[in-house]
mmCIF file of C-alpha atoms in Angstrom:
data_model
loop_
_atom_site.group_PDB
_atom_site.id
_atom_site.type_symbol
_atom_site.label_atom_id
_atom_site.label_comp_id
_atom_site.label_asym_id
_atom_site.label_seq_id
_atom_site.Cartn_x
_atom_site.Cartn_y
_atom_site.Cartn_z
ATOM 1 C CA MET A 866 26.640 -5.895 40.908
ATOM 2 C CA SER A 867 29.049 -8.717 40.274
ATOM 3 C CA ARG A 868 31.303 -8.813 37.256
ATOM 4 C CA VAL A 869 29.439 -11.903 35.994
ATOM 5 C CA SER A 870 26.038 -10.158 36.199
ATOM 6 C CA ARG A 871 27.455 -7.054 34.546
ATOM 7 C CA GLY A 872 28.950 -9.207 31.785
ATOM 8 C CA PHE A 873 25.601 -10.899 31.103
ATOM 9 C CA LYS A 874 23.884 -7.518 31.014
ATOM 10 C CA ILE A 875 26.379 -6.117 28.497
ATOM 11 C CA PHE A 876 26.065 -9.304 26.443
ATOM 12 C CA GLY A 877 22.265 -8.892 26.460
ATOM 13 C CA TRP A 878 22.610 -5.302 25.242
ATOM 14 C CA ILE A 879 24.872 -6.423 22.409
ATOM 15 C CA ILE A 880 22.456 -9.169 21.356
ATOM 16 C CA LYS A 881 19.536 -6.725 21.477
ATOM 17 C CA PHE A 882 21.480 -4.158 19.437
ATOM 18 C CA LEU A 883 22.497 -6.732 16.819
ATOM 19 C CA PHE A 884 18.928 -8.032 16.541
ATOM 20 C CA THR A 885 17.566 -4.492 16.131
ATOM 21 C CA LEU A 886 20.229 -3.759 13.498
ATOM 22 C CA LEU A 887 19.349 -6.942 11.620
ATOM 23 C CA VAL A 888 15.652 -6.060 11.608
ATOM 24 C CA ALA A 889 16.459 -2.545 10.373
ATOM 25 C CA LEU A 890 18.672 -3.898 7.589
ATOM 26 C CA VAL A 891 16.001 -6.382 6.469
ATOM 27 C CA CYS A 892 13.316 -3.681 6.487
ATOM 28 C CA GLY A 893 15.618 -1.320 4.606
ATOM 29 C CA PHE A 894 16.371 -3.963 2.002
ATOM 30 C CA LEU A 895 12.679 -4.744 1.521
ATOM 31 C CA LEU A 896 11.833 -1.055 1.149
ATOM 32 C CA TRP A 897 14.671 -0.646 -1.352
ATOM 33 C CA ARG A 898 13.332 -3.572 -3.388
ATOM 34 C CA ILE A 899 9.821 -2.139 -3.361
ATOM 35 C CA PHE A 900 10.850 1.350 -4.465
ATOM 36 C CA SER A 901 13.492 0.168 -6.923
ATOM 37 C CA SER A 902 11.026 -2.114 -8.703
ATOM 38 C CA SER A 903 8.433 0.607 -9.297
ATOM 39 C CA ASP A 904 8.298 2.060 -12.789
ATOM 40 C CA PRO A 905 10.206 5.261 -13.537
ATOM 41 C CA LYS A 906 8.054 8.336 -14.180
ATOM 42 C CA SER A 907 8.641 8.116 -17.921
ATOM 43 C CA MET A 908 6.762 4.803 -18.026
ATOM 44 C CA LYS A 909 3.775 5.880 -15.948
ATOM 45 C CA THR A 910 2.429 8.573 -18.258
ATOM 46 C CA VAL A 911 0.250 7.904 -21.285
ATOM 47 C CA SER A 912 2.264 8.202 -24.501
ATOM 48 C CA VAL A 913 0.598 10.785 -26.677
ATOM 49 C CA ASN A 914 0.097 10.834 -30.431
ATOM 50 C CA ASP A 915 -2.621 12.212 -32.706
ATOM 51 C CA GLY A 916 -4.902 9.269 -31.954
ATOM 52 C CA ILE A 917 -4.762 9.811 -28.186
ATOM 53 C CA TYR A 918 -5.103 13.577 -28.541
ATOM 54 C CA GLU A 919 -8.131 13.397 -30.843
ATOM 55 C CA ALA A 920 -9.857 10.770 -28.702
ATOM 56 C CA TYR A 921 -9.251 12.928 -25.610
ATOM 57 C CA GLU A 922 -10.805 15.968 -27.300
ATOM 58 C CA GLU A 923 -13.786 14.002 -28.624
ATOM 59 C CA SER A 924 -14.439 12.495 -25.191
ATOM 60 C CA ASP A 925 -14.648 15.968 -23.593
ATOM 61 C CA GLU A 926 -11.412 15.237 -21.761
ATOM 62 C CA ASN A 927 -12.853 12.062 -20.188
ATOM 63 C CA LEU A 928 -10.864 9.506 -22.132
ATOM 64 C CA TYR A 929 -11.799 5.945 -21.157
ATOM 65 C CA ILE A 930 -8.824 3.697 -20.397
ATOM 66 C CA PHE A 931 -8.906 0.272 -18.798
ATOM 67 C CA ARG A 932 -6.609 -2.512 -17.679
ATOM 68 C CA GLN A 933 -6.967 -6.007 -16.255
ATOM 69 C CA GLU A 934 -5.266 -7.776 -13.379
ATOM 70 C CA GLN A 935 -3.271 -10.522 -15.085
ATOM 71 C CA SER A 936 -0.136 -12.481 -14.256
ATOM 72 C CA SER A 937 2.601 -9.943 -14.899
ATOM 73 C CA THR A 938 5.759 -12.103 -15.087
ATOM 74 C CA THR A 939 6.757 -14.997 -17.343
ATOM 75 C CA ARG A 940 6.790 -18.257 -15.395
ATOM 76 C CA ALA A 941 7.476 -20.985 -17.970
ATOM 77 C CA GLU A 942 10.430 -23.250 -17.232
ATOM 78 C CA HIS A 943 12.522 -21.789 -20.045
ATOM 79 C CA ASN A 944 11.851 -18.108 -19.222
ATOM 80 C CA ALA A 945 10.813 -17.887 -15.560
ATOM 81 C CA GLY A 946 11.313 -14.309 -14.399
ATOM 82 C CA TYR A 947 12.716 -13.105 -17.726
ATOM 83 C CA PHE A 948 10.021 -10.527 -18.519
ATOM 84 C CA SER A 949 7.326 -8.529 -16.783
ATOM 85 C CA VAL A 950 4.587 -6.321 -18.146
ATOM 86 C CA THR A 951 4.273 -3.651 -15.492
ATOM 87 C CA ARG A 952 1.640 -1.610 -17.330
ATOM 88 C CA ALA A 953 -0.805 -2.562 -20.082
ATOM 89 C CA ILE A 954 -3.586 -0.097 -20.876
ATOM 90 C CA PHE A 955 -6.339 -0.335 -23.464
ATOM 91 C CA VAL A 956 -7.646 2.882 -25.035
ATOM 92 C CA PRO A 957 -10.621 1.838 -27.201
ATOM 93 C CA GLU A 958 -11.554 5.345 -28.376
ATOM 94 C CA ALA A 959 -8.013 5.836 -29.701
ATOM 95 C CA ASN A 960 -7.853 2.240 -31.002
ATOM 96 C CA GLN A 961 -4.631 1.719 -29.090
ATOM 97 C CA VAL A 962 -2.918 -0.497 -26.557
ATOM 98 C CA GLN A 963 0.150 0.684 -24.637
ATOM 99 C CA VAL A 964 2.494 -1.790 -22.959
ATOM 100 C CA VAL A 965 5.499 -1.360 -20.649
ATOM 101 C CA LEU A 966 7.970 -4.260 -20.763
ATOM 102 C CA ARG A 967 10.446 -4.708 -17.920
ATOM 103 C CA TYR A 968 13.433 -7.049 -17.712
ATOM 104 C CA ASN A 969 16.463 -7.066 -15.450
ATOM 105 C CA ASN A 970 20.130 -7.452 -16.241
ATOM 106 C CA SER A 971 20.050 -11.190 -15.562
ATOM 107 C CA THR A 972 17.650 -11.545 -18.511
ATOM 108 C CA ILE A 973 20.378 -10.141 -20.750
ATOM 109 C CA LYS A 974 22.803 -12.740 -19.376
ATOM 110 C CA ASN A 975 20.217 -15.449 -20.043
ATOM 111 C CA LEU A 976 19.770 -14.145 -23.574
ATOM 112 C CA LYS A 977 23.500 -14.488 -24.187
ATOM 113 C CA ARG A 978 23.360 -18.089 -22.953
ATOM 114 C CA ASP A 979 20.131 -19.052 -24.727
ATOM 115 C CA TYR A 980 21.317 -17.743 -28.097
ATOM 116 C CA SER A 981 25.007 -18.585 -27.642
ATOM 117 C CA LEU A 982 26.037 -14.984 -28.256
ATOM 118 C CA GLU A 983 29.745 -14.238 -28.296
ATOM 119 C CA GLN A 984 29.407 -11.042 -26.278
ATOM 120 C CA LEU A 985 27.032 -9.843 -23.594
ATOM 121 C CA PRO A 986 24.696 -7.227 -25.113
ATOM 122 C CA GLU A 987 24.628 -3.764 -23.607
ATOM 123 C CA ARG A 988 21.608 -2.956 -21.487
ATOM 124 C CA ALA A 989 21.043 0.182 -23.593
ATOM 125 C CA ASP A 990 20.564 -1.973 -26.709
ATOM 126 C CA ASP A 991 17.047 -2.554 -28.005
ATOM 127 C CA LEU A 992 17.059 -6.326 -27.647
ATOM 128 C CA PHE A 993 13.380 -7.232 -27.656
ATOM 129 C CA ASP A 994 10.310 -6.543 -29.732
ATOM 130 C CA VAL A 995 6.718 -7.007 -28.579
ATOM 131 C CA SER A 996 3.726 -7.896 -30.733
ATOM 132 C CA LEU A 997 0.133 -8.461 -29.662
ATOM 133 C CA PHE A 998 -1.723 -11.668 -30.487
ATOM 134 C CA PHE A 999 -5.532 -11.364 -30.526
ATOM 135 C CA ALA A 1000 -8.083 -14.180 -30.339
ATOM 136 C CA VAL A 1001 -11.644 -13.432 -31.543
ATOM 137 C CA ASP A 1002 -14.651 -15.715 -31.060
ATOM 138 C CA LEU A 1003 -16.229 -17.114 -34.247
ATOM 139 C CA THR A 1004 -18.772 -19.231 -32.391
ATOM 140 C CA PRO A 1005 -20.393 -16.964 -29.770
ATOM 141 C CA GLU A 1006 -23.243 -19.435 -29.393
ATOM 142 C CA ASN A 1007 -20.767 -22.022 -28.070
ATOM 143 C CA LYS A 1008 -19.140 -20.946 -24.803
ATOM 144 C CA ASP A 1009 -17.391 -24.281 -24.286
ATOM 145 C CA ASP A 1010 -14.669 -23.495 -26.858
ATOM 146 C CA ASN A 1011 -13.790 -20.028 -25.575
ATOM 147 C CA ASP A 1012 -10.609 -21.201 -23.871
ATOM 148 C CA THR A 1013 -9.160 -23.049 -26.857
ATOM 149 C CA LEU A 1014 -7.812 -21.890 -30.205
ATOM 150 C CA SER A 1015 -9.153 -23.583 -33.321
ATOM 151 C CA GLU A 1016 -9.638 -22.679 -36.974
ATOM 152 C CA GLU A 1017 -13.355 -23.344 -36.648
ATOM 153 C CA GLY A 1018 -13.963 -21.416 -33.434
ATOM 154 C CA THR A 1019 -11.375 -18.652 -33.366
ATOM 155 C CA ARG A 1020 -10.088 -15.873 -35.584
ATOM 156 C CA THR A 1021 -6.605 -14.681 -34.688
ATOM 157 C CA PHE A 1022 -4.497 -11.767 -35.807
ATOM 158 C CA ARG A 1023 -1.257 -10.113 -34.745
ATOM 159 C CA CYS A 1024 -0.543 -6.414 -34.337
ATOM 160 C CA SER A 1025 2.973 -5.004 -34.455
ATOM 161 C CA SER A 1026 4.267 -2.203 -32.270
ATOM 162 C CA GLU A 1027 6.263 0.971 -32.212
ATOM 163 C CA GLN A 1028 8.778 1.377 -29.409
ATOM 164 C CA VAL A 1029 8.390 4.897 -28.127
ATOM 165 C CA LEU A 1030 10.400 5.056 -24.901
ATOM 166 C CA LYS A 1031 13.148 3.330 -22.970
ATOM 167 C CA ASP A 1032 14.531 3.856 -19.498
ATOM 168 C CA GLU A 1033 16.647 2.227 -16.793
ATOM 169 C CA LYS A 1034 16.281 2.008 -13.031
ATOM 170 C CA ASN A 1035 18.788 0.166 -10.857
ATOM 171 C CA LEU A 1036 18.858 -3.420 -12.206
ATOM 172 C CA TYR A 1037 15.754 -2.998 -14.372
ATOM 173 C CA ASN A 1038 15.375 -2.051 -18.015
ATOM 174 C CA TYR A 1039 12.147 -0.619 -19.416
ATOM 175 C CA ARG A 1040 10.690 -0.381 -22.908
ATOM 176 C CA LYS A 1041 7.316 1.128 -23.794
ATOM 177 C CA PHE A 1042 5.453 -0.023 -26.897
ATOM 178 C CA VAL A 1043 2.402 1.521 -28.549
ATOM 179 C CA PHE A 1044 0.071 -0.576 -30.692
ATOM 180 C CA ASP A 1045 -2.162 1.227 -33.160
ATOM 181 C CA LEU A 1046 -4.862 -1.193 -34.300
ATOM 182 C CA ASP A 1047 -5.658 1.025 -37.304
ATOM 183 C CA GLU A 1048 -2.413 -0.259 -38.786
ATOM 184 C CA CYS A 1049 -3.584 -3.868 -38.616
ATOM 185 C CA GLY A 1050 -7.079 -3.090 -39.888
ATOM 186 C CA GLU A 1051 -8.911 -3.789 -36.641
ATOM 187 C CA ASP A 1052 -11.216 -1.809 -34.365
ATOM 188 C CA LEU A 1053 -10.646 -2.368 -30.632
ATOM 189 C CA ASP A 1054 -13.840 -0.583 -29.609
ATOM 190 C CA GLU A 1055 -15.900 -2.733 -31.968
ATOM 191 C CA LEU A 1056 -14.245 -5.955 -30.791
ATOM 192 C CA LEU A 1057 -14.982 -5.098 -27.167
ATOM 193 C CA ASP A 1058 -18.563 -3.951 -27.777
ATOM 194 C CA SER A 1059 -19.329 -7.118 -29.718
ATOM 195 C CA GLY A 1060 -18.186 -9.283 -26.820
ATOM 196 C CA LEU A 1061 -16.216 -11.429 -29.272
ATOM 197 C CA LEU A 1062 -12.710 -10.546 -28.078
ATOM 198 C CA LEU A 1063 -11.509 -13.575 -26.143
ATOM 199 C CA ALA A 1064 -7.900 -12.730 -25.291
ATOM 200 C CA VAL A 1065 -4.915 -10.506 -26.007
ATOM 201 C CA TYR A 1066 -1.371 -11.757 -25.457
ATOM 202 C CA ALA A 1067 1.930 -9.873 -25.500
ATOM 203 C CA ASP A 1068 4.579 -11.931 -27.313
ATOM 204 C CA VAL A 1069 8.207 -10.945 -26.690
ATOM 205 C CA TYR A 1070 10.779 -11.822 -29.363
ATOM 206 C CA TYR A 1071 14.529 -11.355 -29.501
ATOM 207 C CA VAL A 1072 15.085 -8.833 -32.297
ATOM 208 C CA GLU A 1073 17.495 -11.177 -34.084
ATOM 209 C CA ASP A 1074 14.948 -14.015 -34.013
ATOM 210 C CA MET A 1075 11.714 -12.481 -35.250
ATOM 211 C CA ASN A 1076 10.002 -15.547 -36.705
ATOM 212 C CA LEU A 1077 6.457 -14.816 -35.584
ATOM 213 C CA ASP A 1078 5.313 -18.275 -36.633
ATOM 214 C CA GLU A 1079 7.532 -19.778 -33.926
ATOM 215 C CA GLU A 1080 6.969 -19.730 -30.171
ATOM 216 C CA ALA A 1081 7.773 -16.371 -28.612
ATOM 217 C CA TYR A 1082 10.713 -15.930 -26.244
ATOM 218 C CA GLY A 1083 8.163 -14.831 -23.639
ATOM 219 C CA THR A 1084 4.363 -14.543 -23.588
ATOM 220 C CA LEU A 1085 2.059 -12.781 -21.144
ATOM 221 C CA CYS A 1086 -1.725 -12.426 -21.180
ATOM 222 C CA LEU A 1087 -2.940 -8.823 -21.102
ATOM 223 C CA TYR A 1088 -6.690 -9.389 -21.513
ATOM 224 C CA ASP A 1089 -9.217 -12.179 -21.352
ATOM 225 C CA TYR A 1090 -12.986 -12.118 -21.739
ATOM 226 C CA ALA A 1091 -13.692 -13.419 -18.207
ATOM 227 C CA THR A 1092 -11.601 -10.958 -16.163
ATOM 228 C CA LYS A 1093 -13.073 -7.720 -14.861
ATOM 229 C CA LYS A 1094 -11.954 -4.480 -16.499
ATOM 230 C CA GLU A 1095 -10.476 -1.836 -14.200
ATOM 231 C CA THR A 1096 -10.857 1.786 -15.241
ATOM 232 C CA VAL A 1097 -7.599 3.755 -15.310
ATOM 233 C CA LYS A 1098 -8.071 7.402 -14.404
ATOM 234 C CA LEU A 1099 -6.020 9.982 -16.212
ATOM 235 C CA SER A 1100 -3.435 11.515 -13.903
ATOM 236 C CA SER A 1101 -2.555 15.185 -13.906
ATOM 237 C CA ALA A 1102 0.665 14.232 -15.704
ATOM 238 C CA ASP A 1103 -1.372 12.398 -18.355
ATOM 239 C CA ARG A 1104 -3.578 15.416 -18.908
ATOM 240 C CA ARG A 1105 -0.632 17.798 -19.127
ATOM 241 C CA ALA A 1106 1.067 15.564 -21.698
ATOM 242 C CA ILE A 1107 -2.074 15.275 -23.819
ATOM 243 C CA GLU A 1108 -2.936 18.962 -23.669
ATOM 244 C CA ALA A 1109 0.638 19.919 -24.588
ATOM 245 C CA TRP A 1110 0.520 17.775 -27.720
ATOM 246 C CA THR A 1111 0.585 19.569 -31.066
ATOM 247 C CA PRO A 1112 -1.349 17.546 -33.672
ATOM 248 C CA GLU A 1113 0.305 16.910 -37.000
ATOM 249 C CA ASP A 1114 -1.137 18.779 -39.970
#
């Protein structure tokens, strides 16, 4: 074999090796992104309180939970990619909604810019609060106004939350919020059974700008009347957490 032929052969091996390495690196990066963006274990388990525990017992350990497939990330021009809701579950028998909010470190940088903060907040700080905005149909005989809010056709109310958990994973920050509708004088099971619940939105506010009459920093739909409900089965971890709960006296 001539030196020229041998040189081309070695060159071909090098090109093949580099191409294979590039493919491996791309695949590795994609796998890293997939696994790094999944919720930490702390966010995947149902948060337990007396309401969840009692509903679980009364349902003979077959607690009904559902979710809907909705757009999970803010996409408005002023907050594109700021926030994601990675988990939103409705527990009618416990009169609760549980929501996991996720935001990355760039959202904190954007917050500093948007609010002209002197210093960059720490990622461990509790920077955001979430409240739920409900829309209820006042004119069930008129289906044409179901997608619009009006004083004549819609009753609205807001439910505040309790932050129960926080966690971090790589570039992502997680906060879990629990909404107890007893505290806002509403019955989720009744609203659903009546067919009058039109929509539920999660409104995200910066904790230093909590004017709920103003537009939220980020808004995501969690429920609408037209989207199919998907049953969420209790995992073994969910059941262990519920069964280990000690009810308050």
